[in-house]
Short mmCIF file of C-alpha atoms and ligand atoms in Angstrom, two decimals:
data_model
loop_
_atom_site.label_atom_id
_atom_site.label_comp_id
_atom_site.label_asym_id
_atom_site.label_seq_id
_atom_site.Cartn_x
_atom_site.Cartn_y
_atom_site.Cartn_z
CA MET A 1 -22.51 16.20 12.84
CA PRO A 2 -23.00 15.92 8.78
CA THR A 3 -25.80 14.27 6.97
CA TYR A 4 -24.98 12.98 3.55
CA GLN A 5 -28.37 11.75 1.52
CA MET A 6 -26.66 9.13 -0.75
CA ASP A 7 -28.26 7.78 -4.33
CA SER A 8 -26.30 4.67 -4.55
CA VAL A 9 -24.08 3.31 -2.12
CA LEU A 10 -21.80 0.08 -2.03
CA THR A 11 -22.47 -1.05 2.06
CA SER A 12 -21.11 -4.19 3.67
CA GLY A 13 -24.66 -5.41 2.92
CA GLY A 14 -24.61 -4.85 -0.70
CA TRP A 15 -25.38 -2.07 -2.49
CA LEU A 16 -28.16 0.29 -0.99
CA ARG A 17 -30.67 3.37 -2.28
CA ASP A 18 -31.29 6.45 -0.91
CA VAL A 19 -29.21 6.25 2.15
CA ALA A 20 -28.86 8.85 4.79
CA VAL A 21 -25.52 8.58 6.26
CA THR A 22 -24.32 10.45 9.04
CA VAL A 23 -20.54 11.21 10.24
CA SER A 24 -19.11 11.88 13.25
CA GLU A 25 -16.86 14.62 14.64
CA GLN A 26 -14.45 12.09 15.18
CA GLY A 27 -15.16 11.24 11.14
CA LEU A 28 -16.55 7.65 12.21
CA ILE A 29 -20.05 6.27 10.35
CA ALA A 30 -22.34 7.23 12.91
CA GLY A 31 -25.89 6.18 11.51
CA LEU A 32 -27.11 4.94 7.86
CA ALA A 33 -31.04 4.96 7.43
CA VAL A 34 -32.67 3.67 4.53
CA GLY A 35 -35.18 5.31 2.94
CA ALA A 36 -34.81 7.98 4.92
CA GLU A 37 -34.54 11.86 3.52
CA ALA A 38 -32.69 13.62 6.51
CA ALA A 39 -33.58 17.41 7.16
CA GLY A 40 -30.84 19.56 6.17
CA ALA A 41 -28.74 16.77 4.30
CA THR A 42 -25.89 17.69 1.54
CA HIS A 43 -27.38 15.56 -1.34
CA ILE A 44 -24.46 12.97 -2.92
CA THR A 45 -24.88 12.64 -6.48
CA GLY A 46 -23.59 9.16 -8.13
CA THR A 47 -22.34 6.06 -6.62
CA VAL A 48 -20.21 5.58 -3.61
CA VAL A 49 -17.85 3.34 -2.64
CA PRO A 50 -15.03 2.47 -0.13
CA GLY A 51 -11.98 4.08 -0.52
CA MET A 52 -9.02 1.54 -1.19
CA PRO A 53 -6.56 1.02 0.76
CA ASN A 54 -3.07 0.87 -0.56
CA ALA A 55 -1.12 -1.56 1.63
CA HIS A 56 2.29 -1.36 0.36
CA SER A 57 4.18 1.81 -0.87
CA HIS A 58 7.50 3.08 -0.77
CA ALA A 59 7.48 7.02 -1.26
CA PHE A 60 10.51 7.60 -2.48
CA GLN A 61 10.36 6.16 -5.31
CA ARG A 62 8.25 8.38 -6.92
CA ALA A 63 10.73 10.48 -7.72
CA MET A 64 11.94 7.96 -9.93
CA ALA A 65 8.95 6.49 -11.33
CA GLY A 66 9.61 6.15 -15.33
CA ASP A 67 12.91 7.31 -15.04
CA SER A 68 14.50 3.75 -14.96
CA GLU A 69 13.09 2.46 -18.61
CA PHE A 70 15.65 1.76 -20.46
CA ARG A 71 18.64 -0.46 -21.06
CA THR A 72 21.89 -0.93 -19.59
CA GLY A 73 22.85 -4.12 -20.62
CA ALA A 74 22.09 -7.34 -21.32
CA ARG A 75 20.63 -8.33 -18.36
CA ASP A 76 18.62 -5.55 -17.20
CA SER A 77 16.79 -6.44 -14.20
CA PHE A 78 15.27 -6.12 -10.48
CA TRP A 79 18.60 -6.00 -9.37
CA THR A 80 19.80 -3.63 -11.61
CA TRP A 81 16.75 -1.42 -11.13
CA ARG A 82 17.96 -1.91 -7.07
CA ASP A 83 21.26 -0.27 -7.86
CA ALA A 84 19.22 2.95 -9.11
CA MET A 85 16.72 2.95 -6.27
CA TYR A 86 19.66 2.58 -3.97
CA ALA A 87 21.33 6.32 -5.72
CA LEU A 88 18.04 7.51 -5.02
CA ALA A 89 17.60 6.63 -1.27
CA ASN A 90 20.69 7.94 -0.78
CA SER A 91 20.40 11.47 -2.34
CA VAL A 92 17.09 12.57 -0.32
CA GLU A 93 16.78 14.75 2.78
CA PRO A 94 13.74 14.65 4.65
CA GLU A 95 12.88 17.92 2.89
CA ASP A 96 12.76 16.46 0.31
CA LEU A 97 11.58 12.96 1.38
CA GLU A 98 8.47 15.24 2.82
CA LEU A 99 8.05 17.12 -0.70
CA ILE A 100 7.84 13.72 -3.04
CA ALA A 101 5.59 12.09 -0.43
CA THR A 102 3.10 15.10 -0.43
CA GLN A 103 2.94 14.46 -4.52
CA LEU A 104 2.48 10.98 -4.39
CA PHE A 105 0.08 11.16 -1.51
CA VAL A 106 -2.44 13.62 -3.52
CA GLU A 107 -1.84 11.91 -6.67
CA MET A 108 -3.17 8.34 -4.78
CA LEU A 109 -5.96 10.51 -3.05
CA LYS A 110 -6.75 11.56 -6.34
CA ALA A 111 -6.85 7.43 -8.36
CA GLY A 112 -8.98 6.34 -5.47
CA TYR A 113 -6.52 5.36 -2.70
CA THR A 114 -7.58 6.90 1.07
CA SER A 115 -4.84 5.67 3.43
CA VAL A 116 -1.57 3.88 2.50
CA ALA A 117 0.96 1.62 4.57
CA GLU A 118 4.31 3.15 4.24
CA PHE A 119 6.73 0.09 4.37
CA HIS A 120 9.70 2.44 5.54
CA TYR A 121 13.16 1.99 6.06
CA LEU A 122 14.67 5.36 5.32
CA HIS A 123 15.85 5.93 8.98
CA ARG A 124 19.81 7.75 9.03
CA HIS A 125 21.69 10.21 7.73
CA SER A 126 23.06 8.55 4.15
CA ASP A 127 26.50 8.57 6.18
CA GLY A 128 24.80 5.70 8.50
CA SER A 129 24.62 8.53 11.48
CA ALA A 130 21.10 8.89 13.38
CA TYR A 131 18.72 11.87 13.20
CA PRO A 132 18.78 13.37 16.91
CA GLY A 133 15.84 13.19 18.82
CA PRO A 134 12.32 12.18 16.65
CA ASN A 135 13.36 10.22 13.45
CA ALA A 136 13.08 13.13 11.12
CA LEU A 137 12.80 10.90 8.41
CA TRP A 138 9.57 9.55 9.70
CA GLN A 139 8.37 12.69 10.89
CA ALA A 140 8.71 13.80 6.85
CA ILE A 141 6.05 10.73 5.83
CA ASP A 142 3.91 11.73 8.52
CA ALA A 143 3.92 15.44 7.60
CA ALA A 144 3.14 14.65 3.82
CA ALA A 145 0.29 12.39 4.76
CA HIS A 146 -0.99 15.44 6.97
CA THR A 147 -0.48 17.68 4.13
CA ALA A 148 -2.17 15.78 1.72
CA GLY A 149 -5.10 14.16 3.69
CA ILE A 150 -4.52 10.92 3.31
CA ALA A 151 -4.77 8.20 6.43
CA LEU A 152 -1.01 6.65 7.21
CA THR A 153 -0.05 3.08 8.51
CA LEU A 154 3.42 3.76 9.10
CA LEU A 155 5.60 0.48 9.00
CA PRO A 156 9.14 1.43 10.32
CA THR A 157 11.21 -1.68 8.76
CA LEU A 158 13.78 -3.53 10.55
CA TYR A 159 17.10 -3.79 7.89
CA LEU A 160 19.92 -6.02 9.08
CA SER A 161 21.50 -7.33 6.19
CA SER A 162 22.62 -7.76 2.91
CA ASP A 163 22.00 -11.51 2.21
CA PHE A 164 21.17 -14.72 4.28
CA GLY A 165 23.58 -16.01 6.06
CA ALA A 166 23.90 -12.32 8.26
CA ARG A 167 26.06 -10.98 5.45
CA PRO A 168 26.65 -7.21 6.94
CA LEU A 169 25.01 -4.55 4.88
CA ARG A 170 26.49 -2.67 2.02
CA ARG A 171 28.09 0.82 1.87
CA GLU A 172 24.98 2.24 0.13
CA GLN A 173 22.47 0.20 3.12
CA GLN A 174 23.31 1.71 6.02
CA ARG A 175 20.35 4.13 5.76
CA PHE A 176 18.71 1.39 6.52
CA ARG A 177 20.08 0.30 9.69
CA LEU A 178 18.15 0.01 13.06
CA SER A 179 19.47 -2.75 15.74
CA VAL A 180 16.02 -4.50 17.08
CA ASP A 181 16.14 -2.71 20.49
CA GLU A 182 16.66 0.58 18.50
CA PHE A 183 13.37 -0.65 16.29
CA LEU A 184 11.53 -1.55 18.92
CA ARG A 185 11.84 0.95 21.00
CA ALA A 186 11.83 3.89 18.52
CA ILE A 187 8.35 2.16 17.41
CA ALA A 188 7.51 1.74 20.87
CA GLN A 189 8.04 5.45 21.33
CA ARG A 190 5.85 6.84 18.60
CA ARG A 191 2.85 4.82 19.36
CA SER A 192 3.05 6.28 22.80
CA ALA A 193 3.63 9.72 21.51
CA ARG A 194 0.40 9.34 18.76
CA SER A 195 -2.07 7.51 21.18
CA ALA A 196 -3.47 10.47 22.24
CA ARG A 197 -3.98 11.95 19.12
CA SER A 198 -5.89 9.20 17.75
CA ALA A 199 -9.30 9.89 19.60
CA HIS A 200 -9.38 13.33 17.47
CA ASP A 201 -8.54 12.08 13.79
CA GLY A 202 -10.87 8.76 13.58
CA GLY A 203 -7.54 7.22 13.95
CA SER A 204 -6.33 7.98 10.75
CA VAL A 205 -2.51 7.59 11.64
CA HIS A 206 -1.23 4.64 13.06
CA THR A 207 1.86 2.57 13.47
CA GLY A 208 2.04 -1.22 12.60
CA ALA A 209 5.78 -2.18 11.81
CA ALA A 210 7.55 -4.12 8.86
CA LEU A 211 10.49 -6.79 8.79
CA HIS A 212 11.90 -5.76 5.40
CA SER A 213 12.66 -9.64 4.24
CA LEU A 214 13.94 -13.32 4.90
CA ARG A 215 17.89 -11.70 3.29
CA ALA A 216 17.58 -8.72 5.84
CA VAL A 217 16.25 -10.20 8.85
CA PRO A 218 18.18 -13.43 9.84
CA LEU A 219 15.61 -15.90 11.74
CA ASP A 220 17.30 -14.92 15.39
CA SER A 221 16.60 -11.74 15.40
CA LEU A 222 13.35 -11.74 13.63
CA ARG A 223 11.85 -14.07 16.66
CA GLU A 224 13.33 -11.91 18.79
CA ALA A 225 11.25 -8.37 16.96
CA VAL A 226 8.32 -10.27 16.80
CA ALA A 227 8.42 -11.25 20.20
CA GLY A 228 8.52 -7.57 21.06
CA LEU A 229 5.94 -6.39 18.66
CA ARG A 230 3.87 -8.45 20.32
CA ASP A 231 4.70 -6.95 23.78
CA ILE A 232 3.39 -3.39 22.55
CA ASP A 233 0.76 -4.75 20.82
CA PRO A 234 -0.88 -8.08 20.40
CA ALA A 235 -2.74 -7.18 17.18
CA GLY A 236 -0.40 -4.60 15.58
CA VAL A 237 0.22 -5.52 11.90
CA ILE A 238 3.43 -6.86 10.67
CA HIS A 239 4.17 -6.22 7.38
CA ILE A 240 7.10 -8.74 5.04
CA HIS A 241 8.73 -8.78 1.44
CA ILE A 242 8.43 -12.56 1.42
CA ALA A 243 9.07 -14.12 -2.70
CA GLU A 244 9.51 -11.87 -5.05
CA GLN A 245 12.51 -12.82 -6.98
CA LEU A 246 13.28 -15.85 -8.20
CA ARG A 247 17.31 -15.45 -7.24
CA GLU A 248 16.33 -14.80 -3.57
CA VAL A 249 14.30 -17.98 -3.31
CA GLN A 250 17.00 -20.09 -4.63
CA ALA A 251 19.69 -17.81 -2.31
CA CYS A 252 16.85 -19.19 0.75
CA GLN A 253 16.64 -22.31 -0.71
CA GLY A 254 20.87 -22.36 -0.42
CA ALA A 255 20.82 -21.09 2.60
CA THR A 256 18.20 -22.30 4.77
CA GLY A 257 16.93 -25.84 2.45
CA ARG A 258 13.84 -24.11 2.80
CA ARG A 259 11.42 -21.74 0.52
CA PRO A 260 11.07 -17.93 2.11
CA ILE A 261 7.33 -18.80 2.51
CA GLU A 262 7.68 -22.18 4.13
CA LEU A 263 10.53 -21.12 6.12
CA LEU A 264 8.08 -17.73 7.14
CA LEU A 265 5.45 -20.14 7.88
CA ASP A 266 7.10 -22.85 10.06
CA THR A 267 8.17 -20.15 12.49
CA GLY A 268 4.67 -20.49 14.05
CA LEU A 269 4.68 -16.71 14.12
CA VAL A 270 2.46 -15.95 11.19
CA ASP A 271 -1.00 -14.76 12.15
CA PRO A 272 -4.09 -12.92 10.99
CA HIS A 273 -2.02 -9.32 11.31
CA TRP A 274 0.62 -10.35 9.20
CA CYS A 275 0.61 -9.23 5.30
CA LEU A 276 2.93 -11.23 3.18
CA VAL A 277 4.12 -9.10 0.05
CA HIS A 278 5.04 -10.46 -3.04
CA ALA A 279 4.05 -14.10 -2.50
CA THR A 280 5.07 -13.69 -6.41
CA HIS A 281 7.09 -17.38 -6.45
CA ALA A 282 4.47 -19.48 -3.72
CA THR A 283 3.90 -23.05 -4.47
CA ALA A 284 0.17 -24.86 -4.18
CA ALA A 285 0.91 -25.94 -0.58
CA GLU A 286 2.84 -22.35 0.19
CA ILE A 287 -0.45 -20.71 -1.12
CA ALA A 288 -2.75 -23.30 1.20
CA ALA A 289 -1.28 -22.68 4.00
CA VAL A 290 -0.83 -18.35 3.65
CA ALA A 291 -4.59 -18.87 3.45
CA ALA A 292 -5.04 -21.21 6.00
CA SER A 293 -3.04 -18.40 8.87
CA HIS A 294 -5.48 -16.19 7.33
CA ALA A 295 -2.65 -13.23 6.79
CA SER A 296 -2.95 -11.47 3.97
CA VAL A 297 -0.81 -11.13 0.51
CA CYS A 298 -0.62 -7.99 -0.65
CA VAL A 299 -0.03 -8.18 -5.02
CA CYS A 300 0.93 -5.21 -6.17
CA PRO A 301 1.19 -6.39 -10.21
CA SER A 302 2.42 -3.11 -11.71
CA THR A 303 5.67 -2.74 -9.89
CA GLU A 304 6.11 -6.64 -10.50
CA GLY A 305 5.55 -6.09 -13.78
CA ASN A 306 7.92 -3.41 -14.44
CA LEU A 307 10.45 -5.12 -12.40
CA GLY A 308 9.57 -8.27 -14.44
CA ASP A 309 9.59 -10.48 -10.95
CA GLY A 310 6.67 -12.90 -12.60
CA PHE A 311 3.57 -13.04 -11.08
CA PHE A 312 1.14 -14.54 -8.08
CA ASP A 313 -1.36 -17.05 -8.52
CA ALA A 314 -3.97 -15.35 -7.01
CA ALA A 315 -6.75 -17.36 -8.74
CA ARG A 316 -5.32 -20.15 -6.22
CA LEU A 317 -5.22 -18.23 -3.13
CA PHE A 318 -9.40 -16.86 -3.59
CA THR A 319 -10.02 -20.80 -3.79
CA ALA A 320 -8.44 -21.42 -0.84
CA GLY A 321 -10.16 -18.46 0.88
CA GLY A 322 -7.32 -16.49 1.33
CA ARG A 323 -6.88 -12.81 1.52
CA LEU A 324 -5.85 -10.36 -0.82
CA CYS A 325 -4.59 -6.56 -1.32
CA ILE A 326 -3.42 -4.65 -3.55
CA GLY A 327 -0.44 -1.86 -3.59
CA SER A 328 1.45 0.81 -5.26
CA ASP A 329 4.89 -0.10 -4.17
CA SER A 330 7.61 1.53 -6.49
CA GLN A 331 4.79 4.26 -8.05
CA ALA A 332 5.21 3.35 -11.31
CA THR A 333 1.61 3.00 -11.56
CA VAL A 334 -0.42 5.29 -9.19
CA CYS A 335 -4.29 3.41 -9.52
CA PRO A 336 -5.89 1.04 -7.83
CA ALA A 337 -8.30 0.56 -10.60
CA GLU A 338 -5.31 -0.40 -12.74
CA GLU A 339 -3.81 -2.88 -10.50
CA LEU A 340 -6.67 -4.59 -9.65
CA ARG A 341 -7.06 -4.67 -14.15
CA TRP A 342 -3.43 -6.38 -13.90
CA LEU A 343 -3.97 -8.89 -11.24
CA GLU A 344 -7.29 -10.26 -13.23
CA TYR A 345 -5.38 -9.90 -16.88
CA GLN A 346 -2.63 -11.75 -15.49
CA GLN A 347 -4.57 -14.40 -14.88
CA ARG A 348 -6.52 -14.62 -18.25
CA LEU A 349 -3.34 -14.57 -19.86
CA ARG A 350 -1.70 -18.00 -17.84
CA ARG A 351 -4.86 -19.51 -18.16
CA ARG A 352 -6.84 -18.41 -21.36
CA ARG A 353 -10.47 -17.75 -20.16
CA ARG A 354 -12.30 -14.67 -18.79
CA ALA A 355 -13.51 -13.72 -15.69
CA VAL A 356 -11.31 -15.98 -13.91
CA LEU A 357 -11.59 -13.96 -10.23
CA ALA A 358 -15.17 -13.90 -10.05
CA THR A 359 -17.39 -16.53 -8.78
CA ASN A 360 -21.02 -17.64 -9.72
CA PRO A 361 -22.68 -15.84 -6.17
CA GLU A 362 -19.84 -12.24 -7.06
CA PRO A 363 -19.79 -12.80 -11.24
CA HIS A 364 -18.75 -8.95 -11.71
CA VAL A 365 -15.08 -9.25 -11.27
CA GLY A 366 -14.29 -5.39 -10.80
CA ALA A 367 -16.93 -5.39 -8.31
CA ARG A 368 -15.50 -8.55 -6.68
CA LEU A 369 -12.22 -7.03 -6.48
CA TRP A 370 -12.28 -3.67 -5.38
CA ARG A 371 -14.20 -5.35 -2.62
CA GLU A 372 -12.13 -7.72 -1.40
CA SER A 373 -8.92 -5.30 -1.71
CA ALA A 374 -10.74 -2.66 -0.08
CA ARG A 375 -11.70 -5.14 2.87
CA CYS A 376 -8.33 -6.90 3.13
CA GLY A 377 -6.48 -3.48 2.65
CA ALA A 378 -8.14 -3.03 5.69
CA LEU A 379 -6.96 -5.75 7.73
CA ALA A 380 -3.48 -5.45 6.51
CA LEU A 381 -3.46 -1.72 7.46
CA GLY A 382 -4.37 -2.14 11.34
CA GLN A 383 -7.78 0.75 10.40
CA ASN A 384 -11.63 0.30 10.78
CA ILE A 385 -12.16 1.17 7.22
CA GLY A 386 -12.53 -1.11 4.24
CA THR A 387 -16.68 -1.54 4.08
CA ILE A 388 -19.47 1.73 4.37
CA GLU A 389 -21.11 0.75 7.35
CA VAL A 390 -22.10 2.29 11.13
CA GLY A 391 -18.24 2.04 13.11
CA ARG A 392 -16.05 2.41 10.32
CA ARG A 393 -14.32 5.61 9.37
CA ALA A 394 -15.84 7.72 6.65
CA ASP A 395 -13.81 7.16 4.05
CA TRP A 396 -15.39 6.75 0.36
CA LEU A 397 -15.18 7.90 -3.43
CA VAL A 398 -17.92 9.48 -5.17
CA LEU A 399 -18.16 8.53 -8.90
CA ASP A 400 -19.68 10.69 -11.09
CA ALA A 401 -22.65 7.59 -12.68
CA ALA A 402 -23.53 10.08 -15.46
CA HIS A 403 -20.29 10.03 -17.00
CA PRO A 404 -19.73 8.85 -20.34
CA ALA A 405 -17.80 6.28 -18.46
CA LEU A 406 -20.19 4.96 -16.26
CA ALA A 407 -23.31 6.11 -18.21
CA GLY A 408 -25.73 3.15 -18.02
CA ALA A 409 -24.08 1.17 -16.25
CA SER A 410 -25.61 -1.32 -13.00
CA GLU A 411 -24.77 -1.03 -9.57
CA ASP A 412 -21.58 -3.79 -9.64
CA ALA A 413 -20.99 -3.07 -13.29
CA VAL A 414 -19.91 0.55 -12.56
CA LEU A 415 -16.86 -1.29 -10.33
CA ASP A 416 -16.52 -3.40 -13.42
CA ARG A 417 -16.02 -0.07 -15.70
CA LEU A 418 -14.23 1.53 -13.35
CA VAL A 419 -11.99 -1.63 -13.39
CA PHE A 420 -11.95 -2.72 -17.19
CA GLY A 421 -13.32 0.47 -19.02
CA GLY A 422 -11.57 3.43 -17.96
CA GLY A 423 -13.78 4.47 -15.47
CA GLN A 424 -11.42 6.08 -13.39
CA ALA A 425 -12.04 9.65 -15.70
CA ALA A 426 -16.09 9.44 -13.70
CA LEU A 427 -14.13 9.52 -10.30
CA ARG A 428 -15.06 12.70 -8.92
CA ASP A 429 -14.57 13.23 -5.28
CA VAL A 430 -12.94 11.58 -2.24
CA VAL A 431 -13.52 11.78 1.32
CA VAL A 432 -10.98 10.52 4.22
CA ALA A 433 -12.49 10.44 7.80
CA GLY A 434 -15.28 12.78 6.66
CA ARG A 435 -13.02 15.47 4.96
CA TRP A 436 -13.87 15.69 1.38
CA VAL A 437 -9.77 16.12 0.34
CA VAL A 438 -10.96 16.10 -3.59
CA LYS A 439 -14.00 17.87 -4.51
CA ASP A 440 -15.14 18.16 -8.13
CA ARG A 441 -11.74 16.13 -9.30
CA HIS A 442 -9.45 18.57 -7.33
CA HIS A 443 -7.43 18.39 -4.34
CA ARG A 444 -6.70 22.10 -2.52
CA ASP A 445 -3.46 21.87 -2.58
CA GLU A 446 -2.90 20.02 -5.92
CA ASP A 447 -1.09 22.63 -7.85
CA GLU A 448 0.85 24.49 -5.60
CA VAL A 449 2.57 21.06 -4.35
CA ALA A 450 2.97 19.57 -8.09
CA ARG A 451 4.81 23.16 -8.74
CA ARG A 452 7.31 22.54 -5.96
CA PHE A 453 7.61 18.76 -7.14
CA ALA A 454 8.62 19.73 -10.85
CA SER A 455 10.73 22.41 -9.34
CA TRP A 456 12.79 19.84 -7.31
CA MET A 457 12.61 17.22 -9.97
CA ARG A 458 14.53 19.55 -12.73
CA ARG A 459 17.07 20.77 -10.05
CA ARG A 460 17.91 17.41 -9.60
CA SER A 461 19.36 16.60 -13.29
CA PRO A 462 21.35 15.41 -14.06
CA ARG A 463 20.26 12.06 -12.35
CA ALA A 464 22.75 10.16 -10.12
CA TYR A 465 22.03 7.00 -11.86
ZN1 LIG B 1 8.59 -3.32 -1.64
#
């Protein structure tokens, strides 16, 4: 078993120096010995921190990042952006999706995301017909994650209606359709097909599930789907877009008399295995109730900013003891340090104070946010990651502590520098399940993948949007 001698490592018990870390063949941390100089160990200079789980991603949207930043009328909004996104969603074939996702996943690894929850609602041909056999669009995501070397939680997504009141899907949403039965059957089949392999890859491919939103999944179908998912796996992760847009909150109130988070919590179905994505428009009472449920909240500050959604009161959730993780969502930004920076800046701008998301016991904002997001992201992905300790998967980042961006910083301050001081440049190596997928800032396949992706992007012009 390979052993690594680390100068400095952020473990579940805090910072440790001169640590020998042994990794099993399955990519799990098998031993962690302080002060012992292990014979034959590979010496890691620098600072080792947990890799960041990316709790919310729509991979195909990478192909339009930075491409809808122009004015189309006086009322550009999330909803006008969504039309452009649908045009893209209806134009990608499985081989296109695999290429886009491979490029994206390489970018994620190089930025410090070591695992990703793919909230995946592309299920059919764009004319609404089904792919024969195993779902080719799901397999495209699997293949991309395998090529890039990122750990994956695939979240096949139920999408039944175009709005509250069980309104039928629009023509451009036909690709998203699966009945509750089809959804449950496909998830059960995928899980049983994969279970034999998981012992060999450190559990780096996992299958959860998502319900697109309350507007896309009527409550009776939601109850039926969750009951079926719980039969498949009582502890399976379930994600949902919950309250991203004010218009959606108002539509929910109009149709049901309740706000979306209230409505969901009132079902009694939400447990610690749920992840509420974009709980952006949450009242104080809703935030307290979400924290009490021990469900995670996933914030995506760069996408929420890009789409003009509004921002979530993360300080209130932290005070209530809630769980918070981050996602790259629309891929406008693929960088965990930037998501965490904007998470704190939102609070500073709102409260006109500094260091809002720190506490007296954990005064370093960057360190606290990195630790919390890694720990809660692991729960949201349903993977055995998030901290560096015996029994967890060996997913870690090596920061070059001698780099000008980090030089001279104390250990907790290294993460402040990473998040707030442009320290991303010092991210040197990335390890997933014990495999060195980025070495000296370079991913083995990045040049070839980037060349193919750029060629594909050029072929697509002029754009459909
Ligand atoms: Zn999303």
